[in-house]
Amino acid sequence: MAGAQVEEPLADAVRSALSAAIAFDAPPKPQFSAIEPRLAYLRWLGEMSERIKKNKSEAQTRLEFLETVWYESVRAGLEPALVLGLIQVESGFRKYAISVAGARGYMQVMPFWSRLIGDGQASRLFHMQTNLRFGCVILRHYLDIEKGDLYLALGRYNGSRGRPEYPNLVMGARKRWLMPGKT
C-alpha cells in the first residue's frame, strides 16, 4: 500500500529532534509503578500474541515483535492498535517487504528517511526495532505537522494525502487490534 511519500525539506531543529528520537537504544523491558498497568500490558501481550499467530508463528519472534511495537508506539505517543493496523496494511507483517516506491520493512519506511534523520544506511530499515522506531517517529512527526488530524497524517505517511482509501484501510485494520471494550 505504500504510496509515493514525498521527501520534504526539514528545518534543522526538526531534523535534530527526529534524529534524536530514532537513536538506536534497544527497547527496555517495561517498568510499571503499579500492578494494574502491568497486568493490562500482559493481557495486551497475550491477546495480541493470539491474534498475530498466523502472521508470526514462532513464539519468541512474536513476543519480541509485540514488545517492540508496544514500546515504540507508546514512546511516540501512538496507540499500539493504530501501529499494528498500519503494519497490517503496509507490509502484511513482512519484515523484508519492499514497495514499488522503495519503502522498506514492516512500516514501509522510505529510504530517504535514513539519510535525513539516520546514519544513511537504508539497509538498517529491515531491522525490526529500527523500522518500528522510524515508522512511529515519522507518523508522530506527521501527526504534529497535521495538528493531530490522523486522517491527514496517515495520508502524508503513505504519500496519498487527501485521498480517503489509505487512511480508511488503516483505521479499519486498527479495529482488529483493539482490546475488547475499546473503540
PDB file of C-alpha atoms in Angstrom:
ATOM      1  CA  MET A   1       0.000   0.000   0.000  1.00  0.00           C
ATOM      2  CA  ALA A   2       2.985   2.339   0.187  1.00  0.00           C
ATOM      3  CA  GLY A   3       2.377   5.396  -1.924  1.00  0.00           C
ATOM      4  CA  ALA A   4       4.856   7.860  -3.275  1.00  0.00           C
ATOM      5  CA  GLN A   5       5.682   9.574   0.014  1.00  0.00           C
ATOM      6  CA  VAL A   6       7.452  12.814  -0.775  1.00  0.00           C
ATOM      7  CA  GLU A   7      10.736  13.878   0.715  1.00  0.00           C
ATOM      8  CA  GLU A   8      10.081  17.268   2.256  1.00  0.00           C
ATOM      9  CA  PRO A   9      12.704  19.708   3.469  1.00  0.00           C
ATOM     10  CA  LEU A  10      13.123  19.674   7.233  1.00  0.00           C
ATOM     11  CA  ALA A  11      14.182  22.592   9.381  1.00  0.00           C
ATOM     12  CA  ASP A  12      17.438  21.918  11.227  1.00  0.00           C
ATOM     13  CA  ALA A  13      15.638  21.843  14.575  1.00  0.00           C
ATOM     14  CA  VAL A  14      13.126  19.294  13.269  1.00  0.00           C
ATOM     15  CA  ARG A  15      15.875  17.158  11.741  1.00  0.00           C
ATOM     16  CA  SER A  16      17.778  17.226  15.063  1.00  0.00           C
ATOM     17  CA  ALA A  17      14.687  16.328  17.077  1.00  0.00           C
ATOM     18  CA  LEU A  18      13.784  13.465  14.736  1.00  0.00           C
ATOM     19  CA  SER A  19      17.379  12.206  14.708  1.00  0.00           C
ATOM     20  CA  ALA A  20      17.422  12.153  18.498  1.00  0.00           C
ATOM     21  CA  ALA A  21      14.088  10.335  18.513  1.00  0.00           C
ATOM     22  CA  ILE A  22      15.419   7.448  16.412  1.00  0.00           C
ATOM     23  CA  ALA A  23      18.642   6.935  18.397  1.00  0.00           C
ATOM     24  CA  PHE A  24      19.242   3.196  18.405  1.00  0.00           C
ATOM     25  CA  ASP A  25      18.699   2.268  22.046  1.00  0.00           C
ATOM     26  CA  ALA A  26      17.096  -1.132  22.383  1.00  0.00           C
ATOM     27  CA  PRO A  27      13.666  -1.054  23.978  1.00  0.00           C
ATOM     28  CA  PRO A  28      13.918  -1.785  27.693  1.00  0.00           C
ATOM     29  CA  LYS A  29      11.646  -4.211  29.440  1.00  0.00           C
ATOM     30  CA  PRO A  30       8.732  -2.088  30.618  1.00  0.00           C
ATOM     31  CA  GLN A  31       8.685  -0.994  34.229  1.00  0.00           C
ATOM     32  CA  PHE A  32       5.382  -0.241  35.907  1.00  0.00           C
ATOM     33  CA  SER A  33       4.831   1.667  39.134  1.00  0.00           C
ATOM     34  CA  ALA A  34       1.597  -0.190  39.881  1.00  0.00           C
ATOM     35  CA  ILE A  35       0.276  -3.685  39.310  1.00  0.00           C
ATOM     36  CA  GLU A  36      -2.792  -2.729  37.229  1.00  0.00           C
ATOM     37  CA  PRO A  37      -0.877  -1.178  34.282  1.00  0.00           C
ATOM     38  CA  ARG A  38       1.478  -4.177  34.309  1.00  0.00           C
ATOM     39  CA  LEU A  39      -1.465  -6.580  34.213  1.00  0.00           C
ATOM     40  CA  ALA A  40      -3.065  -4.577  31.382  1.00  0.00           C
ATOM     41  CA  TYR A  41       0.205  -4.787  29.413  1.00  0.00           C
ATOM     42  CA  LEU A  42       0.468  -8.542  29.986  1.00  0.00           C
ATOM     43  CA  ARG A  43      -3.186  -9.021  28.948  1.00  0.00           C
ATOM     44  CA  TRP A  44      -2.453  -6.983  25.800  1.00  0.00           C
ATOM     45  CA  LEU A  45       0.632  -9.121  25.011  1.00  0.00           C
ATOM     46  CA  GLY A  46      -1.339 -12.343  25.444  1.00  0.00           C
ATOM     47  CA  GLU A  47      -4.290 -11.163  23.369  1.00  0.00           C
ATOM     48  CA  MET A  48      -2.178  -9.729  20.548  1.00  0.00           C
ATOM     49  CA  SER A  49       0.039 -12.806  20.505  1.00  0.00           C
ATOM     50  CA  GLU A  50      -3.001 -14.960  19.774  1.00  0.00           C
ATOM     51  CA  ARG A  51      -4.254 -12.571  17.094  1.00  0.00           C
ATOM     52  CA  ILE A  52      -0.927 -12.333  15.289  1.00  0.00           C
ATOM     53  CA  LYS A  53      -0.055 -16.024  15.481  1.00  0.00           C
ATOM     54  CA  LYS A  54      -0.880 -16.698  11.817  1.00  0.00           C
ATOM     55  CA  ASN A  55       1.485 -13.881  10.749  1.00  0.00           C
ATOM     56  CA  LYS A  56       4.276 -14.751  13.188  1.00  0.00           C
ATOM     57  CA  SER A  57       4.200 -18.424  14.101  1.00  0.00           C
ATOM     58  CA  GLU A  58       7.376 -18.572  16.239  1.00  0.00           C
ATOM     59  CA  ALA A  59       6.501 -17.598  19.822  1.00  0.00           C
ATOM     60  CA  GLN A  60       9.744 -15.781  20.725  1.00  0.00           C
ATOM     61  CA  THR A  61       9.754 -13.771  17.484  1.00  0.00           C
ATOM     62  CA  ARG A  62       6.106 -12.871  18.029  1.00  0.00           C
ATOM     63  CA  LEU A  63       6.739 -11.754  21.611  1.00  0.00           C
ATOM     64  CA  GLU A  64       9.779  -9.628  20.663  1.00  0.00           C
ATOM     65  CA  PHE A  65       7.819  -8.036  17.816  1.00  0.00           C
ATOM     66  CA  LEU A  66       4.847  -7.185  20.041  1.00  0.00           C
ATOM     67  CA  GLU A  67       7.021  -5.883  22.878  1.00  0.00           C
ATOM     68  CA  THR A  68       8.790  -3.611  20.388  1.00  0.00           C
ATOM     69  CA  VAL A  69       5.542  -2.432  18.764  1.00  0.00           C
ATOM     70  CA  TRP A  70       4.131  -1.592  22.181  1.00  0.00           C
ATOM     71  CA  TYR A  71       7.296   0.194  23.327  1.00  0.00           C
ATOM     72  CA  GLU A  72       7.802   2.229  20.146  1.00  0.00           C
ATOM     73  CA  SER A  73       4.104   3.111  19.902  1.00  0.00           C
ATOM     74  CA  VAL A  74       3.896   4.329  23.490  1.00  0.00           C
ATOM     75  CA  ARG A  75       7.279   6.079  23.182  1.00  0.00           C
ATOM     76  CA  ALA A  76       5.943   8.062  20.200  1.00  0.00           C
ATOM     77  CA  GLY A  77       2.565   8.739  21.825  1.00  0.00           C
ATOM     78  CA  LEU A  78       0.709   6.455  19.431  1.00  0.00           C
ATOM     79  CA  GLU A  79      -1.880   3.797  20.064  1.00  0.00           C
ATOM     80  CA  PRO A  80      -0.416   0.284  19.582  1.00  0.00           C
ATOM     81  CA  ALA A  81      -3.600  -0.794  17.755  1.00  0.00           C
ATOM     82  CA  LEU A  82      -3.063   2.007  15.225  1.00  0.00           C
ATOM     83  CA  VAL A  83       0.544   0.947  14.631  1.00  0.00           C
ATOM     84  CA  LEU A  84      -0.472  -2.700  14.224  1.00  0.00           C
ATOM     85  CA  GLY A  85      -3.195  -1.643  11.773  1.00  0.00           C
ATOM     86  CA  LEU A  86      -0.685   0.408   9.790  1.00  0.00           C
ATOM     87  CA  ILE A  87       1.759  -2.531   9.696  1.00  0.00           C
ATOM     88  CA  GLN A  88      -1.014  -4.869   8.570  1.00  0.00           C
ATOM     89  CA  VAL A  89      -1.916  -2.552   5.679  1.00  0.00           C
ATOM     90  CA  GLU A  90       1.632  -1.535   4.740  1.00  0.00           C
ATOM     91  CA  SER A  91       3.542  -4.817   4.829  1.00  0.00           C
ATOM     92  CA  GLY A  92       1.209  -7.583   5.950  1.00  0.00           C
ATOM     93  CA  PHE A  93       3.676  -8.098   8.847  1.00  0.00           C
ATOM     94  CA  ARG A  94       6.526  -8.912   6.444  1.00  0.00           C
ATOM     95  CA  LYS A  95       9.902  -7.773   7.776  1.00  0.00           C
ATOM     96  CA  TYR A  96      11.546  -7.655   4.338  1.00  0.00           C
ATOM     97  CA  ALA A  97       8.668  -6.104   2.388  1.00  0.00           C
ATOM     98  CA  ILE A  98       9.695  -3.597  -0.288  1.00  0.00           C
ATOM     99  CA  SER A  99       7.070  -1.481  -2.051  1.00  0.00           C
ATOM    100  CA  VAL A 100       7.146  -0.404  -5.684  1.00  0.00           C
ATOM    101  CA  ALA A 101       8.116   3.061  -4.381  1.00  0.00           C
ATOM    102  CA  GLY A 102      11.058   1.533  -2.472  1.00  0.00           C
ATOM    103  CA  ALA A 103       9.625   1.731   1.069  1.00  0.00           C
ATOM    104  CA  ARG A 104      11.026  -0.943   3.355  1.00  0.00           C
ATOM    105  CA  GLY A 105      10.131  -3.213   6.213  1.00  0.00           C
ATOM    106  CA  TYR A 106       7.153  -3.574   8.496  1.00  0.00           C
ATOM    107  CA  MET A 107       6.157   0.095   8.457  1.00  0.00           C
ATOM    108  CA  GLN A 108       7.306   0.707   4.876  1.00  0.00           C
ATOM    109  CA  VAL A 109       9.780   3.477   5.672  1.00  0.00           C
ATOM    110  CA  MET A 110      11.128   5.318   2.657  1.00  0.00           C
ATOM    111  CA  PRO A 111      14.948   5.107   2.361  1.00  0.00           C
ATOM    112  CA  PHE A 112      15.361   8.900   2.254  1.00  0.00           C
ATOM    113  CA  TRP A 113      14.484   8.950   5.979  1.00  0.00           C
ATOM    114  CA  SER A 114      17.657   7.040   6.802  1.00  0.00           C
ATOM    115  CA  ARG A 115      19.608   9.841   5.141  1.00  0.00           C
ATOM    116  CA  LEU A 116      17.556  12.680   6.633  1.00  0.00           C
ATOM    117  CA  ILE A 117      17.447  11.555  10.253  1.00  0.00           C
ATOM    118  CA  GLY A 118      19.533   8.383  10.459  1.00  0.00           C
ATOM    119  CA  ASP A 119      23.019   7.311   9.556  1.00  0.00           C
ATOM    120  CA  GLY A 120      22.296   7.000   5.825  1.00  0.00           C
ATOM    121  CA  GLN A 121      22.239   3.193   5.785  1.00  0.00           C
ATOM    122  CA  ALA A 122      18.861   2.296   4.310  1.00  0.00           C
ATOM    123  CA  SER A 123      19.547  -1.431   4.778  1.00  0.00           C
ATOM    124  CA  ARG A 124      19.005  -0.913   8.520  1.00  0.00           C
ATOM    125  CA  LEU A 125      15.334  -0.279   7.765  1.00  0.00           C
ATOM    126  CA  PHE A 126      14.943  -4.078   7.657  1.00  0.00           C
ATOM    127  CA  HIS A 127      15.981  -4.323  11.317  1.00  0.00           C
ATOM    128  CA  MET A 128      12.760  -4.752  13.284  1.00  0.00           C
ATOM    129  CA  GLN A 129      13.341  -2.238  16.051  1.00  0.00           C
ATOM    130  CA  THR A 130      14.890   0.330  13.697  1.00  0.00           C
ATOM    131  CA  ASN A 131      11.979   0.079  11.284  1.00  0.00           C
ATOM    132  CA  LEU A 132       9.363   0.318  14.022  1.00  0.00           C
ATOM    133  CA  ARG A 133      11.125   3.243  15.663  1.00  0.00           C
ATOM    134  CA  PHE A 134      11.490   5.151  12.386  1.00  0.00           C
ATOM    135  CA  GLY A 135       7.877   4.438  11.409  1.00  0.00           C
ATOM    136  CA  CYS A 136       6.459   5.544  14.760  1.00  0.00           C
ATOM    137  CA  VAL A 137       8.653   8.674  14.911  1.00  0.00           C
ATOM    138  CA  ILE A 138       7.696   9.613  11.328  1.00  0.00           C
ATOM    139  CA  LEU A 139       3.970   9.080  11.971  1.00  0.00           C
ATOM    140  CA  ARG A 140       4.230  11.186  15.161  1.00  0.00           C
ATOM    141  CA  HIS A 141       6.024  13.886  13.116  1.00  0.00           C
ATOM    142  CA  TYR A 142       3.201  13.901  10.569  1.00  0.00           C
ATOM    143  CA  LEU A 143       0.578  13.991  13.322  1.00  0.00           C
ATOM    144  CA  ASP A 144       2.335  17.033  14.766  1.00  0.00           C
ATOM    145  CA  ILE A 145       2.500  18.721  11.342  1.00  0.00           C
ATOM    146  CA  GLU A 146      -1.203  17.990  10.785  1.00  0.00           C
ATOM    147  CA  LYS A 147      -2.103  19.249  14.278  1.00  0.00           C
ATOM    148  CA  GLY A 148      -3.409  15.865  15.411  1.00  0.00           C
ATOM    149  CA  ASP A 149      -5.501  15.119  12.307  1.00  0.00           C
ATOM    150  CA  LEU A 150      -4.921  11.380  11.959  1.00  0.00           C
ATOM    151  CA  TYR A 151      -6.598  11.181   8.549  1.00  0.00           C
ATOM    152  CA  LEU A 152      -4.210  13.760   7.051  1.00  0.00           C
ATOM    153  CA  ALA A 153      -1.183  12.346   8.902  1.00  0.00           C
ATOM    154  CA  LEU A 154      -1.864   8.843   7.566  1.00  0.00           C
ATOM    155  CA  GLY A 155      -2.260  10.234   4.050  1.00  0.00           C
ATOM    156  CA  ARG A 156       1.033  12.064   4.380  1.00  0.00           C
ATOM    157  CA  TYR A 157       2.711   8.925   5.767  1.00  0.00           C
ATOM    158  CA  ASN A 158       1.552   6.968   2.736  1.00  0.00           C
ATOM    159  CA  GLY A 159       2.081   9.711   0.165  1.00  0.00           C
ATOM    160  CA  SER A 160      -1.634   9.808  -0.596  1.00  0.00           C
ATOM    161  CA  ARG A 161      -2.628  12.906   1.367  1.00  0.00           C
ATOM    162  CA  GLY A 162      -6.186  13.998   0.665  1.00  0.00           C
ATOM    163  CA  ARG A 163      -7.339  10.620  -0.638  1.00  0.00           C
ATOM    164  CA  PRO A 164      -9.508   8.515   1.695  1.00  0.00           C
ATOM    165  CA  GLU A 165      -8.537   4.969   0.683  1.00  0.00           C
ATOM    166  CA  TYR A 166      -5.355   4.576   2.728  1.00  0.00           C
ATOM    167  CA  PRO A 167      -6.479   6.249   5.986  1.00  0.00           C
ATOM    168  CA  ASN A 168      -9.727   4.267   5.794  1.00  0.00           C
ATOM    169  CA  LEU A 169      -7.811   0.994   5.332  1.00  0.00           C
ATOM    170  CA  VAL A 170      -5.528   1.702   8.301  1.00  0.00           C
ATOM    171  CA  MET A 171      -8.398   2.775  10.543  1.00  0.00           C
ATOM    172  CA  GLY A 172     -10.345  -0.333   9.534  1.00  0.00           C
ATOM    173  CA  ALA A 173      -7.337  -2.568  10.260  1.00  0.00           C
ATOM    174  CA  ARG A 174      -6.821  -0.776  13.599  1.00  0.00           C
ATOM    175  CA  LYS A 175     -10.164  -2.169  14.810  1.00  0.00           C
ATOM    176  CA  ARG A 176      -8.795  -5.717  14.561  1.00  0.00           C
ATOM    177  CA  TRP A 177      -6.054  -4.827  17.067  1.00  0.00           C
ATOM    178  CA  LEU A 178      -8.146  -3.061  19.704  1.00  0.00           C
ATOM    179  CA  MET A 179      -8.600  -4.781  23.037  1.00  0.00           C
ATOM    180  CA  PRO A 180     -12.207  -5.739  23.851  1.00  0.00           C
ATOM    181  CA  GLY A 181     -14.168  -2.762  25.133  1.00  0.00           C
ATOM    182  CA  LYS A 182     -12.074  -0.157  23.210  1.00  0.00           C
ATOM    183  CA  THR A 183     -13.282   1.901  20.257  1.00  0.00           C
TER     184      THR A 183
END
